[in-house]
Structure formats: C-alpha cells, structure tokens
Short mmCIF file of C-alpha atoms in Angstrom, two decimals:
data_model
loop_
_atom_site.label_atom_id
_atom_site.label_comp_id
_atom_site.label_asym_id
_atom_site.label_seq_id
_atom_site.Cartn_x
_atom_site.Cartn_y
_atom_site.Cartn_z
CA UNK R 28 -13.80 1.34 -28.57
CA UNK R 29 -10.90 2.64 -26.72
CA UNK R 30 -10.93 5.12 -23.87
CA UNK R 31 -8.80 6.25 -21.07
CA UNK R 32 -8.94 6.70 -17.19
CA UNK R 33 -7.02 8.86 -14.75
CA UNK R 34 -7.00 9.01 -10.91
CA UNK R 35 -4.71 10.58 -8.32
CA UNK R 36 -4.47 10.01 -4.56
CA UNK R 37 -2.11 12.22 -2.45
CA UNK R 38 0.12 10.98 0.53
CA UNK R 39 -0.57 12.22 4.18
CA UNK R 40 1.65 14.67 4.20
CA UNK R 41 -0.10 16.81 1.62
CA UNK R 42 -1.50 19.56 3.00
CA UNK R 43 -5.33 18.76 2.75
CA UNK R 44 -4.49 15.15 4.05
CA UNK R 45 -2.93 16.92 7.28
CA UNK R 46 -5.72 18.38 7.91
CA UNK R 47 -8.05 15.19 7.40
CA UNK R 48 -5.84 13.18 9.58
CA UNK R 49 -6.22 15.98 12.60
CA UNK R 50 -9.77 16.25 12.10
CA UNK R 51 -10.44 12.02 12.26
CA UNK R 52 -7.32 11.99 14.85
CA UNK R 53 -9.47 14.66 16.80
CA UNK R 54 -13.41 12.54 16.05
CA UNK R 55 -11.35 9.24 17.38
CA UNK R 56 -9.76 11.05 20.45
CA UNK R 57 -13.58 11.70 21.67
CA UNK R 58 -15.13 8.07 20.59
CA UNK R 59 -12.62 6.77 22.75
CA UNK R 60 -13.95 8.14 25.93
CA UNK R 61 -17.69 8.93 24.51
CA UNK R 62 -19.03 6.41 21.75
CA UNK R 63 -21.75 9.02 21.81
CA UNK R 64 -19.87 12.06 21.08
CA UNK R 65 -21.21 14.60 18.35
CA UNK R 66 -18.09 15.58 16.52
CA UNK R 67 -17.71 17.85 13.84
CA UNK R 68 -14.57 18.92 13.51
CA UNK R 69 -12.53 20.79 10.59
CA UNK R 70 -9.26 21.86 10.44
CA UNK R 71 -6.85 24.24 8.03
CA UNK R 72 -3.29 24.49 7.73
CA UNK R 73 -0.86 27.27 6.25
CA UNK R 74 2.98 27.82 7.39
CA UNK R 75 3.44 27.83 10.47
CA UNK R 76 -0.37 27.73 11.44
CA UNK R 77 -3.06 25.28 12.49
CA UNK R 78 -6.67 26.14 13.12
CA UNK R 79 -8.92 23.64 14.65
CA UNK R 80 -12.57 24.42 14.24
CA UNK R 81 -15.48 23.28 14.74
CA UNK R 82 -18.75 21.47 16.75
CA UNK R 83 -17.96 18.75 19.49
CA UNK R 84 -20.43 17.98 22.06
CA UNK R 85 -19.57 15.23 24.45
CA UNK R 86 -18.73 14.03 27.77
CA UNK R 87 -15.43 13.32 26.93
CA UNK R 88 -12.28 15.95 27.53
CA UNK R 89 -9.43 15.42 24.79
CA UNK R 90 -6.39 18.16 24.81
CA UNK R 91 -7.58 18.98 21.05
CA UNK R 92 -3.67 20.56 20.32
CA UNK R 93 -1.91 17.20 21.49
CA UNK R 94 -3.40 15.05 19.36
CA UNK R 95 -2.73 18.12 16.56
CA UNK R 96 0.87 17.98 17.12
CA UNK R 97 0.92 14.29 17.73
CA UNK R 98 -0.93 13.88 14.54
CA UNK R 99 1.55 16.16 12.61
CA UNK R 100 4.45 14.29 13.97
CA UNK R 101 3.48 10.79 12.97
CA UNK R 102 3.13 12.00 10.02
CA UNK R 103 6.56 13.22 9.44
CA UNK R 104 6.23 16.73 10.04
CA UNK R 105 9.30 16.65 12.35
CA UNK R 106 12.29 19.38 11.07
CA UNK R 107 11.25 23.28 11.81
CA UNK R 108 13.22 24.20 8.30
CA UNK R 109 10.59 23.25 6.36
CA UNK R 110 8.17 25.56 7.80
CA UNK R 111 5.46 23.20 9.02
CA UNK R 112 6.40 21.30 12.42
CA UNK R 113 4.72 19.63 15.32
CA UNK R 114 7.05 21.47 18.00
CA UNK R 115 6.96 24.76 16.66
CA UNK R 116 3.49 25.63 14.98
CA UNK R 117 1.17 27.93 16.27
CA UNK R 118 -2.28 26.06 17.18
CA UNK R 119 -5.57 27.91 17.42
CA UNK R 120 -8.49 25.63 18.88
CA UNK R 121 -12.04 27.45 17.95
CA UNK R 122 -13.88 24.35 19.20
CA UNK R 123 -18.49 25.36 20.06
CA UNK R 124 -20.99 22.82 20.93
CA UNK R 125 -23.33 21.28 18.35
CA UNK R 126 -25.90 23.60 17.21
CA UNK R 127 -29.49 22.59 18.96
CA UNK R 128 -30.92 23.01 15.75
CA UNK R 129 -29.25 20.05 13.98
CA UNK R 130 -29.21 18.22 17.58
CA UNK R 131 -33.50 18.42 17.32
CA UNK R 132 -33.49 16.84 13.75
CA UNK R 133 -31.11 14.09 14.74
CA UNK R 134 -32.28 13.19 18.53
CA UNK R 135 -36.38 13.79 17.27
CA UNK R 136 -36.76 11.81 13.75
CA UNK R 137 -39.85 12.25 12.12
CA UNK R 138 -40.47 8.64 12.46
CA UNK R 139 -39.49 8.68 16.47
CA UNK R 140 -42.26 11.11 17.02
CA UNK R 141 -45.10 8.96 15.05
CA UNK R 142 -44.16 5.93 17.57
CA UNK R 143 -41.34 3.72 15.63
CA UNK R 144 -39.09 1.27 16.32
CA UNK R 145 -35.18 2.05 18.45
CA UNK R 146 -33.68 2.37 14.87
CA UNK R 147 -36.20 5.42 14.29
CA UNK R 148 -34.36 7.48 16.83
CA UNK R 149 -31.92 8.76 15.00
CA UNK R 150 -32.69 11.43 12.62
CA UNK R 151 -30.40 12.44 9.54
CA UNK R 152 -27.99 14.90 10.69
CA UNK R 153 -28.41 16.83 7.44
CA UNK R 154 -29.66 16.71 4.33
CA UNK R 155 -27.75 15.54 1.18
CA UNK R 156 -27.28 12.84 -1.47
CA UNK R 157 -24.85 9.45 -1.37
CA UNK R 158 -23.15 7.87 -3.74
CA UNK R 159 -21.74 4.37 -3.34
CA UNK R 160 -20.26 2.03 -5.87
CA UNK R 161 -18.50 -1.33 -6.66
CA UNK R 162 -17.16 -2.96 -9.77
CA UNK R 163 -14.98 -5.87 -10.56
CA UNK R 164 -11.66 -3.93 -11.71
CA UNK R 165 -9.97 -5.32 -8.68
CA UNK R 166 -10.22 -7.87 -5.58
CA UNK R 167 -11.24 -4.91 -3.78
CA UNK R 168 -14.02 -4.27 -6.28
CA UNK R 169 -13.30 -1.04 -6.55
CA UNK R 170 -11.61 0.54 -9.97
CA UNK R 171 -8.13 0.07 -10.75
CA UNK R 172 -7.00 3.61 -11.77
CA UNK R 173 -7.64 5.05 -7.74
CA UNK R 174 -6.08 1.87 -5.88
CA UNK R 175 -2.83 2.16 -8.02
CA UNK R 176 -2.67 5.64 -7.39
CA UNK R 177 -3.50 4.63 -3.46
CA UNK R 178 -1.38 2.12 -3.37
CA UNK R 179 1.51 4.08 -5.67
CA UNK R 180 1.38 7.03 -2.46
CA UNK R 181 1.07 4.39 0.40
CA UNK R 182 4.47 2.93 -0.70
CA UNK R 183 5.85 6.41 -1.36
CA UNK R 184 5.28 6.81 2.65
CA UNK R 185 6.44 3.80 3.19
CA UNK R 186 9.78 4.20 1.67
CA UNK R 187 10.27 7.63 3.44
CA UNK R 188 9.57 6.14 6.75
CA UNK R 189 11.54 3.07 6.75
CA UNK R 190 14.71 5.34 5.86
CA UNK R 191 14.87 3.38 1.95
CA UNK R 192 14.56 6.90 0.48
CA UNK R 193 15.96 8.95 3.62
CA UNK R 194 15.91 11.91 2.02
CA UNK R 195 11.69 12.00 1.31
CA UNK R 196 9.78 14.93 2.94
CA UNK R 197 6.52 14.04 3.79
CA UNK R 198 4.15 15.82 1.30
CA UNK R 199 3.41 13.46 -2.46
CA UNK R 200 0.93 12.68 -5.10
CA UNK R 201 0.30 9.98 -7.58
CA UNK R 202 -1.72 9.49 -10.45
CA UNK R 203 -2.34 6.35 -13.05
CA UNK R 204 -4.30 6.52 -16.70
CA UNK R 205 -5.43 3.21 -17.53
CA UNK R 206 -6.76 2.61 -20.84
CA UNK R 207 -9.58 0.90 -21.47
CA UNK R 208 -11.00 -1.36 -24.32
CA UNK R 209 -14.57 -1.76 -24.83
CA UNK R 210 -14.49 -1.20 -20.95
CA UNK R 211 -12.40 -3.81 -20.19
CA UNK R 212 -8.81 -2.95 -18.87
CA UNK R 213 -5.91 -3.28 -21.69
CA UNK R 214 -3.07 -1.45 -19.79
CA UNK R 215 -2.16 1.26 -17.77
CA UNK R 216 -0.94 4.83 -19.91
CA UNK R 217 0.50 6.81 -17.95
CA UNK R 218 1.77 6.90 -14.37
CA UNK R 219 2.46 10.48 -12.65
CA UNK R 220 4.35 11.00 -9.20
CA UNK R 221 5.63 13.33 -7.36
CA UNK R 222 7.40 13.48 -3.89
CA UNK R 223 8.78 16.61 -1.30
CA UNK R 224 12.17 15.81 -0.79
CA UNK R 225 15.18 17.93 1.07
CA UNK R 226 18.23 19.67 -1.22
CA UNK R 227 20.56 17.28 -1.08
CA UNK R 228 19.02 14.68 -3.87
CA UNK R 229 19.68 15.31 -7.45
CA UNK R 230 16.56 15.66 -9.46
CA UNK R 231 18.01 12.54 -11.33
CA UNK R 232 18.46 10.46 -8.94
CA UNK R 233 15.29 11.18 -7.30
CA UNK R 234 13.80 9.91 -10.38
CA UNK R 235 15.56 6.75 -11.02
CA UNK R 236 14.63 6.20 -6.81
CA UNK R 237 11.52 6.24 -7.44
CA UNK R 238 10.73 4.62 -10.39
CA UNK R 239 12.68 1.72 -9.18
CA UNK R 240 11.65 1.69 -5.32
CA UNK R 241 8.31 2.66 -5.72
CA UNK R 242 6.55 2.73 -9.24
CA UNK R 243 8.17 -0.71 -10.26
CA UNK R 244 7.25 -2.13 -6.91
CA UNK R 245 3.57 -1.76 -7.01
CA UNK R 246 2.10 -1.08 -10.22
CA UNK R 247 1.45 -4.66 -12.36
CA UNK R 248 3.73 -5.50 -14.74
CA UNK R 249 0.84 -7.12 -16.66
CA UNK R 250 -0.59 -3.71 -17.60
CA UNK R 251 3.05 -1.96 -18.40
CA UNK R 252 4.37 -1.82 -21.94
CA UNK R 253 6.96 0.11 -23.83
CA UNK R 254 4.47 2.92 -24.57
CA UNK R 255 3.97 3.49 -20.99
CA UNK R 256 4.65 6.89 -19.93
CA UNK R 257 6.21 8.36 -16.73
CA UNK R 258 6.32 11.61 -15.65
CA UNK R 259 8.74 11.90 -12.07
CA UNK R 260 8.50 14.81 -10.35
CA UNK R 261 8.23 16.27 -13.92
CA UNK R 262 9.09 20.40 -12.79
CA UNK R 263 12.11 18.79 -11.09
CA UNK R 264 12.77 19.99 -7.70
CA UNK R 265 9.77 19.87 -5.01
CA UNK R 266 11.61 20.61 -1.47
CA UNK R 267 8.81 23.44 -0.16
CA UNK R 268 5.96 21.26 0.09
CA UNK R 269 2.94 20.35 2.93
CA UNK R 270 0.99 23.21 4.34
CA UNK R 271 4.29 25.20 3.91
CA UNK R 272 3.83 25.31 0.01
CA UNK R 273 0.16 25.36 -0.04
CA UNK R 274 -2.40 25.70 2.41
CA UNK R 275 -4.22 22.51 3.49
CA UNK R 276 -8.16 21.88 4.46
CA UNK R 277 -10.30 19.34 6.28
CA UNK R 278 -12.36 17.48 3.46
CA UNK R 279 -10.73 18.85 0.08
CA UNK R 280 -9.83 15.60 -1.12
CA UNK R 281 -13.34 14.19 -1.78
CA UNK R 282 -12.71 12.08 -4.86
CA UNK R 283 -9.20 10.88 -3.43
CA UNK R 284 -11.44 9.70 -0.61
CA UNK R 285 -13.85 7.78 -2.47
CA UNK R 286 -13.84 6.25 -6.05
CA UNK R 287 -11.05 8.39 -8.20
CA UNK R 288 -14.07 9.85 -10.06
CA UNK R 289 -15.74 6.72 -11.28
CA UNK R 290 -18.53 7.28 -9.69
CA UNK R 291 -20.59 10.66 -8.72
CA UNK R 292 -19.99 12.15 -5.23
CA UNK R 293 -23.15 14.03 -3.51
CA UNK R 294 -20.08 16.70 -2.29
CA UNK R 295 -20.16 15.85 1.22
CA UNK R 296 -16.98 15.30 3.15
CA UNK R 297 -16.05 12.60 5.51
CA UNK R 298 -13.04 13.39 7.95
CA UNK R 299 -14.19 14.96 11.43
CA UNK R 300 -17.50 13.72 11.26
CA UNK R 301 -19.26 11.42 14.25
CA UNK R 302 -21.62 8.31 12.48
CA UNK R 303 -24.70 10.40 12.96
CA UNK R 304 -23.55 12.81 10.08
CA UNK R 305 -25.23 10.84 7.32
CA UNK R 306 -22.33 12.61 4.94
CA UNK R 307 -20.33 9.76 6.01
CA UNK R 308 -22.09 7.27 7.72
CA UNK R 309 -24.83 6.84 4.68
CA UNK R 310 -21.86 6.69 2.08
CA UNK R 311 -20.09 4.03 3.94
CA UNK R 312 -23.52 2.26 3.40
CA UNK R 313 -23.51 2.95 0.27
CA UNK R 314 -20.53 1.60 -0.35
CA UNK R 315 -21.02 -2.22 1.72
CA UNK R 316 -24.68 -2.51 -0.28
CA UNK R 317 -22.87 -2.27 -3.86
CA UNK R 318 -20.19 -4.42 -2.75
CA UNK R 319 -22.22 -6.88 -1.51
CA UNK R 320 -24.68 -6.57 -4.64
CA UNK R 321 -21.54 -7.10 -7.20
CA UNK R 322 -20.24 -9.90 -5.15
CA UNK R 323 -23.54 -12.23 -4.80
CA UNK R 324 -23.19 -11.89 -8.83
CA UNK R 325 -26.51 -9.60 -9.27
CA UNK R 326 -24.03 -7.19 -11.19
CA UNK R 327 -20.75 -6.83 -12.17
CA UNK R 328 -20.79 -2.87 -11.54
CA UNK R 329 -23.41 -1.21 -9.06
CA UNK R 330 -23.65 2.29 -8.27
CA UNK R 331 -26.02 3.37 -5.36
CA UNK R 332 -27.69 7.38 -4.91
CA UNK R 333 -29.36 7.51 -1.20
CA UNK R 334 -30.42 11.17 -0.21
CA UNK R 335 -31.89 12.17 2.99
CA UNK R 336 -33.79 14.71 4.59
CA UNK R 337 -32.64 16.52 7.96
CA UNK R 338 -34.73 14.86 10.58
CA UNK R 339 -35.86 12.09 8.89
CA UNK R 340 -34.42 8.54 9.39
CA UNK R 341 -35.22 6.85 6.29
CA UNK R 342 -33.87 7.44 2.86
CA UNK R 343 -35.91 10.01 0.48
CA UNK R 344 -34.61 8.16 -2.19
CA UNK R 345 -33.04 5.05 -3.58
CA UNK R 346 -31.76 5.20 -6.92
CA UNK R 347 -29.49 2.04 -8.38
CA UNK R 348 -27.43 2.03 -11.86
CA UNK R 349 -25.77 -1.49 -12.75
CA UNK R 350 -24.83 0.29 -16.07
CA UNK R 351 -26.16 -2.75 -18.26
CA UNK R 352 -24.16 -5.22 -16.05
CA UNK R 353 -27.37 -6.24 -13.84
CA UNK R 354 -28.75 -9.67 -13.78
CA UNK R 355 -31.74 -8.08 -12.86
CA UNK R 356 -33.30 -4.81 -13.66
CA UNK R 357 -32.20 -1.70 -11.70
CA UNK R 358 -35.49 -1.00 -10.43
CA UNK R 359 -35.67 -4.92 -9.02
CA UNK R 360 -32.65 -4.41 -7.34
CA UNK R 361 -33.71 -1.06 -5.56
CA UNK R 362 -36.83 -3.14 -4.41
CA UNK R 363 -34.38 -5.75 -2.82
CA UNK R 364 -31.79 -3.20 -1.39
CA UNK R 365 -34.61 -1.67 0.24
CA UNK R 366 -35.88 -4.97 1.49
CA UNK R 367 -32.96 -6.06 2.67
CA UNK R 368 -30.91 -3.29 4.23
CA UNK R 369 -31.37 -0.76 6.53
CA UNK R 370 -30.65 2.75 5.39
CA UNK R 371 -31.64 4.31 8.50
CA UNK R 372 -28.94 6.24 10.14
CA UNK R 373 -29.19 4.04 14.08
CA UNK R 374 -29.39 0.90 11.89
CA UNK R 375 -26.38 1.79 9.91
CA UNK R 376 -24.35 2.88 13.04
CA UNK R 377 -25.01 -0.45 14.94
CA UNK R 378 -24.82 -2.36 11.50
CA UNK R 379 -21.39 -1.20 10.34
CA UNK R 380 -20.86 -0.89 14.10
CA UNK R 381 -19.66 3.17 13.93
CA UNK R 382 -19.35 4.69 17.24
CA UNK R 383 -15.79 2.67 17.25
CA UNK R 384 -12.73 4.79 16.78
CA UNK R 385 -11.50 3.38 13.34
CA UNK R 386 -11.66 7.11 11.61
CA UNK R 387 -7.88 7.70 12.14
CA UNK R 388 -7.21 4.73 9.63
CA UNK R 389 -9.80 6.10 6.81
CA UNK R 390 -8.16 9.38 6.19
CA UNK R 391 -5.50 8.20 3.98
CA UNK R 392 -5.07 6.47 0.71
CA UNK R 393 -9.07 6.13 0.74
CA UNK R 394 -11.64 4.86 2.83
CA UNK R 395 -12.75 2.09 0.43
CA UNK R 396 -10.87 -0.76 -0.68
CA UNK R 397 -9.29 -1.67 2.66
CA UNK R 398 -10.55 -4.84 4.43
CA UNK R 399 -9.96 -3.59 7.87
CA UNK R 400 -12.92 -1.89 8.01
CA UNK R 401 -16.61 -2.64 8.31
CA UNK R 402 -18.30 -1.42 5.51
CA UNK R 403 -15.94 -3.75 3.21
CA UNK R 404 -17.60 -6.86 4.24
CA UNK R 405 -19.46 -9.11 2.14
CA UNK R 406 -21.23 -10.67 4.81
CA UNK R 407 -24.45 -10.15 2.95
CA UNK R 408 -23.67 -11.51 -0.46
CA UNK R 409 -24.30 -15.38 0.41
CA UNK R 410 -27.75 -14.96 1.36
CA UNK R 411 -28.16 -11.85 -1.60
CA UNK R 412 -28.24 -14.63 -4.36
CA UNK R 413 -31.33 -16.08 -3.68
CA UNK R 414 -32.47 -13.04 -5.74
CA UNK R 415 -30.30 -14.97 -9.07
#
C-alpha cells in the first residue's frame, strides 16, 4: 500500500515566525531577571506596525520594544524599503498583569488545598488537551517529512546570512512529500520552496541557487530519484514578503511547531508562554515521555493525549496510541507512564528544568527534534525497559 506525506516549516522571517520570535524573545527577557515571571505575551505584525500584547507579571523590568527591534534585526529585518524594519517601525506595547483569576487556579491547586506534596502547588494554568509523539523516521525520532522541511528553511537562513545567496530577504517556506510504502519510507515526492529575495536576481537564477545551495545540500540523496519533483519559487518573483506582504501573529504556526501534522495538536500555542501555561509546558512532556517510550524499545511509534483541568495539578487524562507498534498494550503503557512520570505542572517545570530562558531557541524550525533542549533527552529510556 502506497501513500504520501507532506509537511512545511517556514523560516523566521515569515511573518507569523516574527512574531513568535518577539513573543519567546520577550518570555526569555523576563526569566532572565525573574525565573518566576508569569508571561503571556502575544504579538502581531503588519507593515510598518508591531503590537505587543499581552499578560506579564513579574519582578523583573525588560524595555519590551528593545528586545522587539533587536529581535527584528537579528532576524534580518534590516533595509526600510521593504516595509518592515527594526529602525523604523512603529511599536505599540499593550502589556496588563496576569488576570487573578487564572493566578488563583495556578498558585491554589486543588491538590495544594487537600494537604499535598511541593509538586501539588502548582495548578494548571488552563484547561486543554496535549499531544506528544515519537517515531523512528529519523535519529531525532520524530517524522521525516517536518525535519526536511525544518532543516530545508534552516539552511535557507543560513545561506542568506552568511552572504552565499546575498541577495535573500528574510521571509521563506519549505515543504517535502515523502511517500510511503506499507508505512515504511520509499522516497521523498516532492520538495516545495520558496524564498523573499530583492529585484536584482533573475527568477532563473534564483532557482538554480537554490536547488543547488540549499535543496541539494540537505535533503538525502537516498530518497531522491528522477521522478522527484521541484517546485522553486513556482509564481516566480517573491520580493514583498514578511509582515510587509502578509500580516504575521504570535502562535499561527502550530503544526510547523510541533510534528508537521503527524500527530493531533490540542490547538494550544507555545511562543510567549512562562512553564506554568500547561499549553506548553505539558506538551514538552508529552513529547520527552514518547521519546523516551520509543527509545527503551516499548514501541516503535508512541503518541501521548494529556488534558488538564484549570486548577488542578494532575492530568484528567492519559490516553496512549502505539498504533500497533507497542510491545505492550496501550493501556499497559498508560499504567507505566503514569507510574513513572510526573505530569504535574511543578514536577514538569523542575523536571525538564523550565524557568531557564531557552524559549528564544524553540521558536524556529520547531521545538522538537533539537538536542539542545531538555525535553529531548532520553535519560529515562535505560531504566524504561525493565517493562520489555
């Protein structure tokens, strides 16, 4: 049986991405001089125009337009003729403190009040479901269509930055169909991408640039035939791009930010929010259980739903799908993800150790799949396969 698989990730420059990297820029900016901060903190960008908005309560002070423009100008964001600059947009900081009402579930659990342990302090910030997921596609066990398509814009960035392809603007997008046989992967289809650039690069050799300095340079040649398809900036010219071509929000990217599709997402976003949002903090959970579950061998796939309840610590739900790939039944493995790790949101923050300021580094190309962070360990798996 033959099938096929697409996923796209988007480079920082694209509008939505700008506005994730402010938001975490802004979240990290606070950690640094309060680990205890309550940051919630959204952003959206048009031409010419950046609004900063939000919940932040801390002890901290951070000039939230300096790291804004700072933010905009690492990314590349750097010549006022494209519309969208750190030195000339207009900045509008609508910054209140964290509603009491969400501050009561998450400083009062449920648990807290009935007398439990320090990990029982810390109430879920919301409601909301979870997803998490792992598979072995790639070393990174996570699926090969979304880390080519990471790894396709990454270099795209990296070319434009290093001056190899001086004429790059900052805003991009990639996309790679693998196909699939009998769920195994055969090869990849089709590879889209598409790059800003300034007026003085012919569509053609734009094309031939990029296929040479940046498709051929990542993707495997193991998985590229003759049928392979490539589509190159395929409407031809793309100079009006970033927050100047479209307007950009905090937390649009969802699926670029998580698992290219192959698995569910419970719709919350990420980018802005402090550890005790469980949004992100329970996801990033998520995420290190079914890693460590596919890589102590109880399953080659694993896919994870936790849900929560505002004010309540521990999950109202643990729901586990190996997909037929388990060497034990789903409902086992629930029982020992339960047993061994702790879903509470305190437990997860000191486990995955979250009141650091790592967020600036998760809002691009994904915040799965890259060692650097916590909640990619496998420190777990060694003493998971007793369970085998």
């Amino acid at each position: 049986m033959k099938n096929f698989f697409t996923s796209e990730s988007v480079t920082s420059g694209h509008p939505d991405k700008v506005c994730d990297n402010i938001s975490d820029a802004v979240l990290d900016a606070y950690l640094k001089g309060d680990p205890n901060s309550r940051v919630a903190c959204e952003c959206s960008a048009t031409t010419d125009f950046l609004l900063v908005m939000g919940e932040i309560t801390s002890n901290a002070t951070v000039d939230v337009e300096k790291v804004a423009r700072d933010t905009i100008r690492k990314i590349g964001y750097t010549d006022k003729n494209v519309g969208f600059s750190y030195d000339d947009v207009k900045v509008l900081v609508k910054l209140n403190k964290q509603s009491p009402d969400i501050a009561l579930g998450v400083d009062n659990s449920v648990e807290a009040k009935e007398g439990g342990d320090a990990f029982d302090k810390i109430g879920a910030g919301d409601q909301g479901i979870m997803f998490g997921y792992a598979c072995r596609e790639t070393e990174e066990l996570m699926p090969l269509p979304i880390m080519l398509s990471h790894k396709l814009c990454a270099k795209l960035e990296e070319v434009r930055k290093s001056g190899v392809l001086n004429y790059l603007r900052p805003d991009g997008k990639g996309q790679v169909t693998v196909e699939y046989e009998f769920g195994k992967i055969k090869r990849i289809d089709a590879v889209v991408l598409s790059s800003q650039h300034n007026d003085t690069v012919s569509t053609e050799t734009l094309r031939a640039d990029l296929k040479k300095y940046v498709i051929d340079a990542v993707l495997p040649k193991e998985y590229l035939d003759d049928q392979t398809k490539y589509f190159i900036n395929p409407t031809g010219r793309f100079e009006v791009g970033g927050p100047n071509g479209d307007s950009g929000l905090t937390g649009r990217k969802i699926i670029v930010d998580t698992y290219g599709g192959k698995c569910p997402h419970g719709g919350g976003a990420f980018s802005g929010k402090d550890p005790t949002k469980v949004d992100r903090s329970a996801t990033y959970m998520a995420r290190y259980i079914c890693k460590n579950v596919v890589a102590a061998g109880l399953a080659d796939e694993c896919q994870i739903q936790l849900a929560y309840a505002i004010g309540v610590a521990k999950p109202v739900s643990v729901l586990v799908n190996t997909f037929g790939t388990g060497k034990l039944t789903d409902s086992a493995l629930e029982e020992i993800i339960v047993k061994e790790f702790d879903m509470r949101p305190a437990a997860i923050i000191d486990k995955l150790e979250l009141r650091k300021p790592v967020y600036s580094n998760t809002a691009s190309y994904g915040h799965f799949g890259k060692a650097e962070f916590s909640w990619e360990k496998t420190d777990k798996a060694e003493s998971l396969k007793k369970y085998l």
